[in-house]
Structure formats: C-alpha cells, structure tokens
Coordinates of C-alpha atoms and ligand atoms in Angstrom, one line a residue:
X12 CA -63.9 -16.7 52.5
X13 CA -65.5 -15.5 55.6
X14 CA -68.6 -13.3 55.4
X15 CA -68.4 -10.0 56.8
X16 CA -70.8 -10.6 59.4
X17 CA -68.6 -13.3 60.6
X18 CA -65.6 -10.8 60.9
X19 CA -67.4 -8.4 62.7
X20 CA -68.4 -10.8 65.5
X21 CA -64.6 -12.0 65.4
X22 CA -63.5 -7.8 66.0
X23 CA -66.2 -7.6 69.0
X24 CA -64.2 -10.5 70.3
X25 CA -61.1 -9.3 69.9
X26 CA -61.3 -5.9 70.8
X27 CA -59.2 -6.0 73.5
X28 CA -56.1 -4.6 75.2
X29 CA -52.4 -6.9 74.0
X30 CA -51.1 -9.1 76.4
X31 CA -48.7 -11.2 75.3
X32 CA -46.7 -9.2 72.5
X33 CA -43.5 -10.2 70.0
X34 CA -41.7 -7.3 68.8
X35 CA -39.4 -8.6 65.7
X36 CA -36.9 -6.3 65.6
X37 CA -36.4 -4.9 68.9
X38 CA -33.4 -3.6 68.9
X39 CA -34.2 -1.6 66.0
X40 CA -34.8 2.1 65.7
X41 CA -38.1 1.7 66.6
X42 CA -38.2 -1.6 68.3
X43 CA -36.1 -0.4 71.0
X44 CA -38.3 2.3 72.3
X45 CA -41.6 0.6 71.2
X46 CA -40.8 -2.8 73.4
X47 CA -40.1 -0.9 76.4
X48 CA -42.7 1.3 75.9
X49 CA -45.5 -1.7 76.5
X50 CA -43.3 -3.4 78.6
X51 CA -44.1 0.1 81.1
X52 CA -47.1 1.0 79.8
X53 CA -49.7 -1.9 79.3
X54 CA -50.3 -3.6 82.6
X55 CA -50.2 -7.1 82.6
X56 CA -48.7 -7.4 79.4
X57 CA -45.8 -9.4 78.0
X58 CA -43.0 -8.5 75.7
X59 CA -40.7 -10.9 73.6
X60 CA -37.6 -8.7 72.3
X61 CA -37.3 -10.6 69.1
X62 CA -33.9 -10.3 67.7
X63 CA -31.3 -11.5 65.1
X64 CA -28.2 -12.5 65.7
X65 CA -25.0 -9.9 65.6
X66 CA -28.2 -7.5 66.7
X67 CA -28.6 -8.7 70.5
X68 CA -30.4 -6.6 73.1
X69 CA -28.6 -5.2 75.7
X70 CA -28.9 -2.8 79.2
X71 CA -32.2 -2.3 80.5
X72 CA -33.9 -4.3 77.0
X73 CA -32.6 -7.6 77.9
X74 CA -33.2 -7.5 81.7
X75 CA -36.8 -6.2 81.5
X76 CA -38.2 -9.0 80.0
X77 CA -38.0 -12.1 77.6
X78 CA -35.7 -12.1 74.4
X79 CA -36.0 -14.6 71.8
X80 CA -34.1 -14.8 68.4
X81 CA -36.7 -14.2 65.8
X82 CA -35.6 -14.1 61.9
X83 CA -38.6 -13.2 60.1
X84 CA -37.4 -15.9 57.8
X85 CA -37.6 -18.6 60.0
X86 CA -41.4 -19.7 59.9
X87 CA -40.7 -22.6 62.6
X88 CA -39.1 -20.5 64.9
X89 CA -41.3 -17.9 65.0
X90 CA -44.3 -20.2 65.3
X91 CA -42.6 -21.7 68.5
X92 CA -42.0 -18.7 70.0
X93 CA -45.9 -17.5 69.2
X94 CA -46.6 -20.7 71.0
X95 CA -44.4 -20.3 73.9
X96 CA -45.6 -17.1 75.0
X97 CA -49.3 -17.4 74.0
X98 CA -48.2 -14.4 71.5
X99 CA -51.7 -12.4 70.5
X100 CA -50.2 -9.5 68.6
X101 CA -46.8 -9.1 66.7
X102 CA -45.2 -6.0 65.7
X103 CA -43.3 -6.9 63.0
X104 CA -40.6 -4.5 62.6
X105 CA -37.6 -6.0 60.6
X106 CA -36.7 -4.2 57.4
X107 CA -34.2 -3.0 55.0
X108 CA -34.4 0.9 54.7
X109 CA -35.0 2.5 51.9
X110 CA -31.2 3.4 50.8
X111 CA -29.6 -0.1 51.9
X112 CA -32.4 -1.5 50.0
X113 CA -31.3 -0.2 46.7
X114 CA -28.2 -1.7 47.2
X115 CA -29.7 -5.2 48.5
X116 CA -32.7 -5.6 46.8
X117 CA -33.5 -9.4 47.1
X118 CA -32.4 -9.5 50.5
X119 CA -35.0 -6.5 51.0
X120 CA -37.6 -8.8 48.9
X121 CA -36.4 -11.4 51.3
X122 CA -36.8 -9.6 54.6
X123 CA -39.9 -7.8 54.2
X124 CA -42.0 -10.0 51.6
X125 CA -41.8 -13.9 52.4
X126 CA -41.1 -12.6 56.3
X127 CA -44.1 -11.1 56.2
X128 CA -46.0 -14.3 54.2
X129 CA -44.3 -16.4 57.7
X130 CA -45.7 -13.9 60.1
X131 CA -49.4 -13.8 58.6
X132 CA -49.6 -17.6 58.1
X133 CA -48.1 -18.0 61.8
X134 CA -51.2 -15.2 62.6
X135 CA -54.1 -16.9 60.4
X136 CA -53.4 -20.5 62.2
X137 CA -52.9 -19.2 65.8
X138 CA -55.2 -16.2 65.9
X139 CA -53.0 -13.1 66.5
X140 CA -52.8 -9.3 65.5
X141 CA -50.2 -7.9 63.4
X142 CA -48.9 -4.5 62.6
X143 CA -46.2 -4.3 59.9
X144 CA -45.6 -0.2 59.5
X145 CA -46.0 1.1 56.3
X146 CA -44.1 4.2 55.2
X147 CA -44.2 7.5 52.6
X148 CA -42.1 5.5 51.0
X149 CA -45.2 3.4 49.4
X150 CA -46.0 6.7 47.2
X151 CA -44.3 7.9 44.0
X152 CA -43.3 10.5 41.8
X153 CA -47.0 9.6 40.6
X154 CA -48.7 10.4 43.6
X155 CA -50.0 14.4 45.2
X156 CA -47.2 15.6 46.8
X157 CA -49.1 17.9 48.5
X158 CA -51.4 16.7 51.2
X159 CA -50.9 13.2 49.9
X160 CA -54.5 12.3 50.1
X161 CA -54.9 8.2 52.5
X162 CA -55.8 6.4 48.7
X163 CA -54.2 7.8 46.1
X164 CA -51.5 6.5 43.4
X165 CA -48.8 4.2 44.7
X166 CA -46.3 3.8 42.0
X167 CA -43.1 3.5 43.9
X168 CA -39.8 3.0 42.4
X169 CA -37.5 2.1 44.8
X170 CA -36.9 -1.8 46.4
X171 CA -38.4 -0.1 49.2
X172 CA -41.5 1.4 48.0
X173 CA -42.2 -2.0 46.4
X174 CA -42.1 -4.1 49.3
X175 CA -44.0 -1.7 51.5
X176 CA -47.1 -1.5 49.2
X177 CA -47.0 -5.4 48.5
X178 CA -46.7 -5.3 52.5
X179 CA -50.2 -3.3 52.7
X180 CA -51.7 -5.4 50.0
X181 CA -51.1 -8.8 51.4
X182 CA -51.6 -7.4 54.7
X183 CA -55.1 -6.2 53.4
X184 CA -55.4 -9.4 51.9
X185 CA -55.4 -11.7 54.8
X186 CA -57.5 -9.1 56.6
X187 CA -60.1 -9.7 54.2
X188 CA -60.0 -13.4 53.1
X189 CA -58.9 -15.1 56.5
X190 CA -60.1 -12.4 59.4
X191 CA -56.5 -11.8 60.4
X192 CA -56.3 -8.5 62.2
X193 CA -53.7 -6.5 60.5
X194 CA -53.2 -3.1 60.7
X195 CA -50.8 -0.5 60.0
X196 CA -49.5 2.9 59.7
X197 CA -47.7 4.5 57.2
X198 CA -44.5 6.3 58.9
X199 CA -42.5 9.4 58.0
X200 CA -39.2 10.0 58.8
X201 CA -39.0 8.9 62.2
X202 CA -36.1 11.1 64.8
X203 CA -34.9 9.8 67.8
X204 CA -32.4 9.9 70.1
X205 CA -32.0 5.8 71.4
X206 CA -31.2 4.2 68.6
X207 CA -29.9 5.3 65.1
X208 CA -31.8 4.5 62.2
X209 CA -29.8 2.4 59.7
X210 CA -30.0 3.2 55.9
X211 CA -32.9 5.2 55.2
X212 CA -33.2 8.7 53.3
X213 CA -34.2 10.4 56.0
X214 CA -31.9 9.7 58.6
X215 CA -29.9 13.2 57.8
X216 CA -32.6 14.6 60.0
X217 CA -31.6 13.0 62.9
X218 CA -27.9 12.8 62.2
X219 CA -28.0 16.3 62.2
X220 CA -28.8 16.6 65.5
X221 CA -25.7 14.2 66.7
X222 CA -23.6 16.8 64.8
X223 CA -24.5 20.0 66.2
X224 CA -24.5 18.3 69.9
X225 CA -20.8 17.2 69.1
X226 CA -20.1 20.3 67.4
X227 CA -19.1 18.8 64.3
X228 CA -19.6 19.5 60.2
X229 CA -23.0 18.3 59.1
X230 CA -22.0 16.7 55.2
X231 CA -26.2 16.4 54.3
X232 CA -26.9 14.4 51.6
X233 CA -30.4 15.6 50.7
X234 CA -30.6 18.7 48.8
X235 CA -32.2 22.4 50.3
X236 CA -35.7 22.5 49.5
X237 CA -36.8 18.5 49.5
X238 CA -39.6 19.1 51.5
X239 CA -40.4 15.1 53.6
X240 CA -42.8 14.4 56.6
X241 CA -41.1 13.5 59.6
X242 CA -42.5 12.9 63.2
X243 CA -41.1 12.3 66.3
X244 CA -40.4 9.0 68.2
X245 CA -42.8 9.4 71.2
X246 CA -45.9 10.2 68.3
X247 CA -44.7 6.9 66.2
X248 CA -45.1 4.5 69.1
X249 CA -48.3 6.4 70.5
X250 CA -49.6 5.5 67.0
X251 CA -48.2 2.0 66.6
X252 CA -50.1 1.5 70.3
X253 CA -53.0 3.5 69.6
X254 CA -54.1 1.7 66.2
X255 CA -53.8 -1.8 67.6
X256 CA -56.3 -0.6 70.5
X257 CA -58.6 0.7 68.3
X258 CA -62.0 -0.2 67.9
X259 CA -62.1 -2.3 65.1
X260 CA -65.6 -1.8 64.6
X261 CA -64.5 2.6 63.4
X262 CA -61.6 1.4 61.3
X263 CA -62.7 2.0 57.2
X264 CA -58.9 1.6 56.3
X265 CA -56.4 -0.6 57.9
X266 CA -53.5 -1.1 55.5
X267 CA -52.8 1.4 55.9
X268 CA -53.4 5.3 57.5
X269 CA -51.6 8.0 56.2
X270 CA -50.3 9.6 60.1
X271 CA -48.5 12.9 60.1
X272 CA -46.9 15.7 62.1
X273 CA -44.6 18.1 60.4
X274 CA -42.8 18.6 57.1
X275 CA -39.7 20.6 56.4
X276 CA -36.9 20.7 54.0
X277 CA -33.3 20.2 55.7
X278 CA -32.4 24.2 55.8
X279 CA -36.2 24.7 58.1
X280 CA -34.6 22.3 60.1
X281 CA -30.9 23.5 60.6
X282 CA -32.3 27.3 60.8
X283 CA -34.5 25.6 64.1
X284 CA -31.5 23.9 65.3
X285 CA -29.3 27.2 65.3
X286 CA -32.0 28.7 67.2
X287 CA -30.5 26.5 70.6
X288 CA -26.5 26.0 68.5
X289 CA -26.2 28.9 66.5
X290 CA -22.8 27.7 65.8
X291 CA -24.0 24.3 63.1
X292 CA -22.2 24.0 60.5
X293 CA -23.5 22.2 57.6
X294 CA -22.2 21.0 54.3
X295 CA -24.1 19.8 51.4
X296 CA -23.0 16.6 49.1
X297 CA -25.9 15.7 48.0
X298 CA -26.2 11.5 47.2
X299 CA -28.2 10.6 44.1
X300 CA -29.6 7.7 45.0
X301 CA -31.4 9.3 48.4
X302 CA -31.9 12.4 46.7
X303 CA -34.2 10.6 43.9
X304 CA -36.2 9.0 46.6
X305 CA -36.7 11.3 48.6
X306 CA -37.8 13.4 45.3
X307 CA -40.3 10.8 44.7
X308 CA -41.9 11.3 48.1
X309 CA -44.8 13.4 49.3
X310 CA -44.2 16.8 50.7
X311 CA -46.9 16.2 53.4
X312 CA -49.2 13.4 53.8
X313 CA -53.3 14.4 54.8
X314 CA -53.9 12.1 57.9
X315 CA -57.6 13.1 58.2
X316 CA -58.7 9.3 58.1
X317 CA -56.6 8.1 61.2
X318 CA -57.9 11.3 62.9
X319 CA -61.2 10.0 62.1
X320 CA -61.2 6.3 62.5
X321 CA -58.8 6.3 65.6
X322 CA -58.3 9.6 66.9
X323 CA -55.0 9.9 66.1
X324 CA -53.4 13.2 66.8
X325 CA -49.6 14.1 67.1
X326 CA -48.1 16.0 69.8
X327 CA -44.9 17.5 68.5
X328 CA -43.9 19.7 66.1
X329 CA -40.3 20.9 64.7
X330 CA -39.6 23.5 68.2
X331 CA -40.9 21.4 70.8
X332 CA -38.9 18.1 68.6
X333 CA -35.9 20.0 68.6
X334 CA -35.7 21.1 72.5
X335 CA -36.2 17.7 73.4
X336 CA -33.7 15.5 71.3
X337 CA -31.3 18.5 72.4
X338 CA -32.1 17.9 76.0
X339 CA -31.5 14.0 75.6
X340 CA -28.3 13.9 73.2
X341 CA -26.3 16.0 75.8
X342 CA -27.1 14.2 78.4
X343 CA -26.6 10.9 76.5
X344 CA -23.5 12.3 74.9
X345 CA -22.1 14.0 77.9
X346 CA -22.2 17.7 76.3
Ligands
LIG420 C1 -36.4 5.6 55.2 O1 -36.0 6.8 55.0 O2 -36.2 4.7 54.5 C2 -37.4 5.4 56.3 C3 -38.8 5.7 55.9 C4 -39.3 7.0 55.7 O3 -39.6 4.7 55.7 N1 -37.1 6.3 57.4

C-alpha cells in the first residue's frame, strides 16, 4: 500500500499536460469527437485511435493520426500499443449501452469489467492515467432523484448500472492502493450530431433531432414526463479534458463527479424543437425495458463538487443545444 504522502509527491509529478494519448473506442459516439479534439487542441500531443475490428476509423479520423486495433480484452495488445507510443493517459471508452446491455449482459460484464481490470493493470505497471466515464446510469430507483447529490445510494438494476459502479469502485481502488491516476466523470445523456450513439435510453433525444431535420415521424420510446440529464457533446469532451488536467492536489472525489447541464422530459424537448420545425411530428411507443431505466434514473444530478474541485462549468443549455445540432444536421444531411 502506498502512504498518502507518497501519492501526493507522485500527483506533483504528474501534474502535467497528456502527450501521448490512446483513445479505446474512437470511433464511438464520443471517441470520435473526443480523439480529434486533442489531436487539435493539445499541442504536442499524440493520439492513438484505438479501434475494433468491423468499427474502423475513417475520413479525417484515420488520416490525422495513428490508429491501432485495441480490444479492451486483449491485455497484450494493449500493453504493446502503451509501449509503442509511450501512451501516458488512456481514455477508455468502449462499452455496451445501457439498452443493448440488457440484452447482452455477459458480453457487457465482459467489455466493461475485465477490459477495465486489462487497462488498470496495463496503467499500474507502466505508469499512465486513465479516465473510464461513468454515467447516471450508476444510480437507482434508491437514489434522490432530485438534485442527485455526488455520494449518495447507488443501487442500480440494470447490466449497465452494475458495471459502471464496479467501474468507479475498482477504478477508486487502484487509485488508492497502487497510485494509479484514475479519474472520471459521470455522463448524462450525451447529443451529438457526428456519430450516433448505439443502444442507450437516451438516444431518443438525439434521434429526434435526425427526424425533424428529415421531416420524418418521431416513434419515442420514452414516456412524456421522464425527466433525465442530458448535455451536449462539446460540454462532455471539455469535461473529459478538463478533469484529466486538473490539479490533482483539489480533487476530494475522483471516481467519480457528478457533471450536469440540463434536464427535460421528451415533450420540453420537442416543444424546443418546434420552436425552429414547427411541423415535428412525434409518436409515442413507449419500450419497457428503456422506460424502466430511465425511471430508475435521476431527474437531475447536483454537480457542485466538480464545480468545486475542478471548475467545471457547462456552456449549453436546451435553446443554444438545439440551434446548433440544427445548424449541423442540415448541413450534414443536406436540408
Ligand atoms: C445510455 O443511455 O445508456 C447512455 C448513458 C446515459 O450512460 N447514454
């Protein structure tokens, strides 16, 4: 066990900008924006697009930098890799969302459990910093819906919720025992308009927006008045950036902060929509299985410690969300 002391001095030490970063998952909803994001953003720095097969980068992802296949199940490969490019911080981003889960949960146990025990042995022998993200999805019906305070009751009952509050525990865990600097965030609903997400409960509230750009029938399948936090992409990677530059040295939590930006129900959101396409029309049929998840989930999260111990502080909200994901899908879908 290493005294705290020790751990301190190893924070002042490594308190420093990334250089050489793996994204696992990088073609992913987030992975996607996130390794092109550093790519542009932090000088100097490098980014492996990790990948699995049948999910290859492509355009502007491939030919900005490396790409390396990187199965959070494969120990070996990913330690070559680390080794190859000198890796010092890993995003790990591969997961089963929270619907497809429920239907594969072993493969979900799989994925985001022993992936993660590879990527924080691979990150205790060879010294690096990983974020694993976190989601709402670690609460429960159990837990304040209501300004969902940052430790609180995490009683989760989907495959989901499981694996993301054994993922802050273990990531916690080695944190603690071995020094390893993990940290996280836990995400809402995340919209954007690069890549789709695949398989979560709240993806309605960004296939929504697809629909009213192509003027088609929105079918939701979450029920008026299931109130969720949701944020927009460019917050979620500021965050995912911001956190791993923190000062160590301010951080209480680490595994992981409650961040937030807006909650609505799906009728707030097609009412905001109509505001630009008054024409949307939306169906309801609702689907059980996302309906009782998102049930179980807060209403809003209170993300007063990452304002605290990092600054964190969002930029959009629901209006200023809405213009811009308008603005992108017609140009992207030529509307
Ligand atoms: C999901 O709906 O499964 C994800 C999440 C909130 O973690 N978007």
């Amino acid at each position: 066990m290493i005294s705290n002391e020790k751990i301190i001095n190893l924070y002042s030490d490594s308190f420093k900008l990334m250089k050489n970063v793996l994204v696992i998952g990088s073609t992913g909803q987030i992975g996607s924006e996130l390794t092109m994001k550093i790519r542009r953003e932090v000088p100097g720095s490098t980014v492996v697009a990790g990948y699995i097969p049948g999910a290859e980068p492509k355009g502007e992802l491939l030919e900005s930098g490396p790409a390396e296949i990187a199965d959070v199940r494969d120990a070996a490969g990913l330690a070559a890799i680390v080794d190859k490019y000198q890796i010092d911080t890993v995003y790990n981003l591969a997961a089963l969302l929270s619907a497809v889960a429920e239907r594969k949960p072993l493969l979900a146990w799989d994925i985001q459990m022993n992936g993660l025990l590879n990527i924080l042995e691979i990150a205790r022998e060879k010294n690096c910093a990983v974020f694993t993200p976190s989601s709402i999805g670690s609460f429960g019906p159990e837990t304040p819906h209501v300004g969902t305070p940052q430790d609180t009751i995490q009683r989760p009952r989907s495959m989901y919720g499981v694996t993301k509050v054994a993922t802050e525990l273990l990531s916690d865990y080695y944190h603690h025992k071995y020094g390893v600097d993990t940290r996280s965030v836990r995400f809402p609903g995340l919209i954007s308009y690069t890549t789709l997400p695949g398989g979560g409960t709240t993806d309605y509230a960004v296939e929504v927006y697809y629909s009213a750009v192509k003027r088609e029938e929105f079918v939701c399948p979450i029920a008026p008045g299931t109130y969720m936090d949701m944020m927009y992409m460019p917050d979620a990677l500021h965050a995912a950036i911001q956190l791993m530059e923190a000062d160590p040295a301010r951080l209480k939590h680490r595994n992981s902060f409650n961040i937030a930006s807006m909650s609505f129900e799906p009728e707030e959101l097609f009412t905001k929509i109509r505001e630009y396409i008054p024409d949307l029309r939306v169906r309801y049929e609702v689907d059980p299985v996302r309906q009782a998840i998102a049930t179980s989930w807060p209403d809003s999260m209170d993300d007063s410690c990452a304002r605290e111990e990092w600054d964190w502080k969002p930029t959009y909200n629901l209006d200023s969300m809405t213009r811009d994901m308008l603005f992108h899908l017609r140009e992207k879908l030529g509307k």
